[in-house]
């Protein structure tokens, strides 16, 4: 008798609506000022009812918090000792992208397309990613090095998304880490 | 008698309308499919008349070609021998950003926000930036290394834009190059 593996994910139907809402919410909160985003607009973009959005995610503030939360991604990306952090970050980013068909950080970049002076999404990123990373780094210039490391992670995600059928899409995570991680490690070590 | 420097730029009024149109066109072509962009929409977003858009940039196809052309940026970024290219790219990117208040490459990333399968803007970037760079690189994995270098350039622009008042904004171009260029140089050299 063979033990069956537990289901890895909820049934397709349930995730489709949820995922469509999340994608629509990401588009909305990254491309428009917070004040202009409505549950109704997100629902229309996702092709579902407003009440389904509220059922899954709550009101606008909770929906924003779900979309804007970089905490879980940072937990995974930064979960290694400093002397191995560079390689760990590259492998984690690539694995997460491939498994979940979405980049853990890149959505913050879309918020640069709208020309608000401030953006709640960018504030979250700065606190949960760059600020947290700076606190982990030994040595001088920690703030600047954290910004540059964040840039390298965003750049890796950006180029893999831009060249969706390119050389990066065909490369193994280990090969990508061989080429890309030494630079990150150098910025970590200082 | 003191010789006066020649005017560095056209008068403010002339550039304001032109710049507003360019910014609106960048938003439109990066955030929406080509077929959905109209001269009228760009003009409305820029706060000018459609005829002024046509006067400055011609019809939609010419306006797209102006927005989508990464050729001049690539000319500047890649204008150094391979053994100094890493540092040259960082310095050129930072100087260009600071002088012109705009990033030479980053707009291609905003095109990832719309979920078309293909994008003319991404095609241009791949040909004019990544493809051209790959042809310059000696050694194996040139296509993959070119994609990763493009990623590092996009990541540098992204992080400087995200942390507009951060450590990167205060750092000199030379300091940024000291920290960021060795990684690029390593990918150039192979």
Short mmCIF file of C-alpha atoms in Angstrom, two decimals, chain B residues 49-143:
data_model
loop_
_atom_site.label_atom_id
_atom_site.label_comp_id
_atom_site.label_asym_id
_atom_site.label_seq_id
_atom_site.Cartn_x
_atom_site.Cartn_y
_atom_site.Cartn_z
CA UNK B 49 -3.37 69.05 -27.72
CA UNK B 50 -3.11 66.02 -30.00
CA UNK B 51 -1.77 68.26 -32.75
CA UNK B 52 1.13 69.36 -30.53
CA UNK B 53 2.06 65.70 -30.00
CA UNK B 54 2.05 65.12 -33.76
CA UNK B 55 4.02 68.33 -34.34
CA UNK B 56 6.78 67.22 -31.93
CA UNK B 57 6.89 63.49 -32.56
CA UNK B 58 4.81 62.58 -35.60
CA UNK B 59 2.23 59.83 -35.65
CA UNK B 60 1.88 56.96 -33.19
CA UNK B 61 4.52 54.76 -34.83
CA UNK B 62 7.16 57.52 -34.69
CA UNK B 63 6.22 58.36 -31.12
CA UNK B 64 6.64 54.70 -30.16
CA UNK B 65 10.01 54.57 -31.92
CA UNK B 66 11.19 57.58 -29.91
CA UNK B 67 10.07 56.08 -26.60
CA UNK B 68 11.27 52.56 -27.37
CA UNK B 69 14.69 53.43 -28.78
CA UNK B 70 17.39 52.11 -26.45
CA UNK B 71 20.05 52.63 -29.14
CA UNK B 72 21.47 55.96 -27.90
CA UNK B 73 21.61 54.66 -24.31
CA UNK B 74 23.40 51.51 -25.46
CA UNK B 75 25.85 53.62 -27.51
CA UNK B 76 26.87 55.44 -24.35
CA UNK B 77 26.74 52.51 -21.94
CA UNK B 78 28.81 50.15 -24.08
CA UNK B 79 31.39 52.70 -25.25
CA UNK B 80 34.46 51.25 -23.48
CA UNK B 81 36.85 48.36 -24.08
CA UNK B 82 35.84 45.07 -22.36
CA UNK B 83 38.47 45.34 -19.64
CA UNK B 84 36.96 48.62 -18.37
CA UNK B 85 33.34 48.13 -19.37
CA UNK B 86 31.96 47.31 -15.90
CA UNK B 87 33.02 50.58 -14.32
CA UNK B 88 32.14 52.57 -17.43
CA UNK B 89 28.58 51.22 -17.43
CA UNK B 90 27.98 52.09 -13.77
CA UNK B 91 29.42 55.60 -14.08
CA UNK B 92 27.51 56.27 -17.31
CA UNK B 93 24.22 55.04 -15.88
CA UNK B 94 24.54 57.11 -12.71
CA UNK B 95 25.71 60.26 -14.54
CA UNK B 96 22.93 59.99 -17.10
CA UNK B 97 20.31 59.50 -14.39
CA UNK B 98 21.49 62.51 -12.45
CA UNK B 99 21.94 64.82 -15.42
CA UNK B 100 18.69 63.98 -17.20
CA UNK B 101 16.47 63.03 -14.25
CA UNK B 102 15.56 59.84 -16.00
CA UNK B 103 16.94 56.32 -16.24
CA UNK B 104 18.21 55.24 -19.67
CA UNK B 105 16.89 51.65 -19.44
CA UNK B 106 14.44 51.24 -16.58
CA UNK B 107 11.24 52.01 -18.53
CA UNK B 108 11.37 48.53 -20.07
CA UNK B 109 10.62 47.07 -16.65
CA UNK B 110 7.27 48.85 -16.41
CA UNK B 111 6.20 46.89 -19.49
CA UNK B 112 6.24 43.77 -17.28
CA UNK B 113 3.22 45.15 -15.43
CA UNK B 114 0.94 44.45 -18.36
CA UNK B 115 0.51 40.79 -18.97
CA UNK B 116 0.79 40.56 -22.73
CA UNK B 117 2.58 37.57 -24.03
CA UNK B 118 4.71 39.84 -26.18
CA UNK B 119 5.69 43.45 -26.01
CA UNK B 120 7.31 45.55 -28.72
CA UNK B 121 9.20 47.46 -26.04
CA UNK B 122 10.74 44.29 -24.62
CA UNK B 123 11.66 43.15 -28.15
CA UNK B 124 13.54 46.40 -28.70
CA UNK B 125 15.35 46.07 -25.39
CA UNK B 126 16.39 42.51 -26.17
CA UNK B 127 17.78 43.49 -29.56
CA UNK B 128 19.35 46.84 -28.69
CA UNK B 129 20.67 46.11 -25.21
CA UNK B 130 20.96 42.40 -24.39
CA UNK B 131 21.69 41.16 -27.90
CA UNK B 132 24.21 43.89 -28.60
CA UNK B 133 25.91 43.27 -25.27
CA UNK B 134 26.12 39.51 -25.88
CA UNK B 135 27.96 40.19 -29.13
CA UNK B 136 30.57 42.23 -27.22
CA UNK B 137 31.34 39.56 -24.62
CA UNK B 138 34.23 37.16 -24.97
CA UNK B 139 34.06 33.58 -23.65
CA UNK B 140 31.27 31.06 -22.99
CA UNK B 141 27.67 31.74 -21.90
CA UNK B 142 27.69 35.16 -23.56
CA UNK B 143 23.88 35.24 -23.91
#
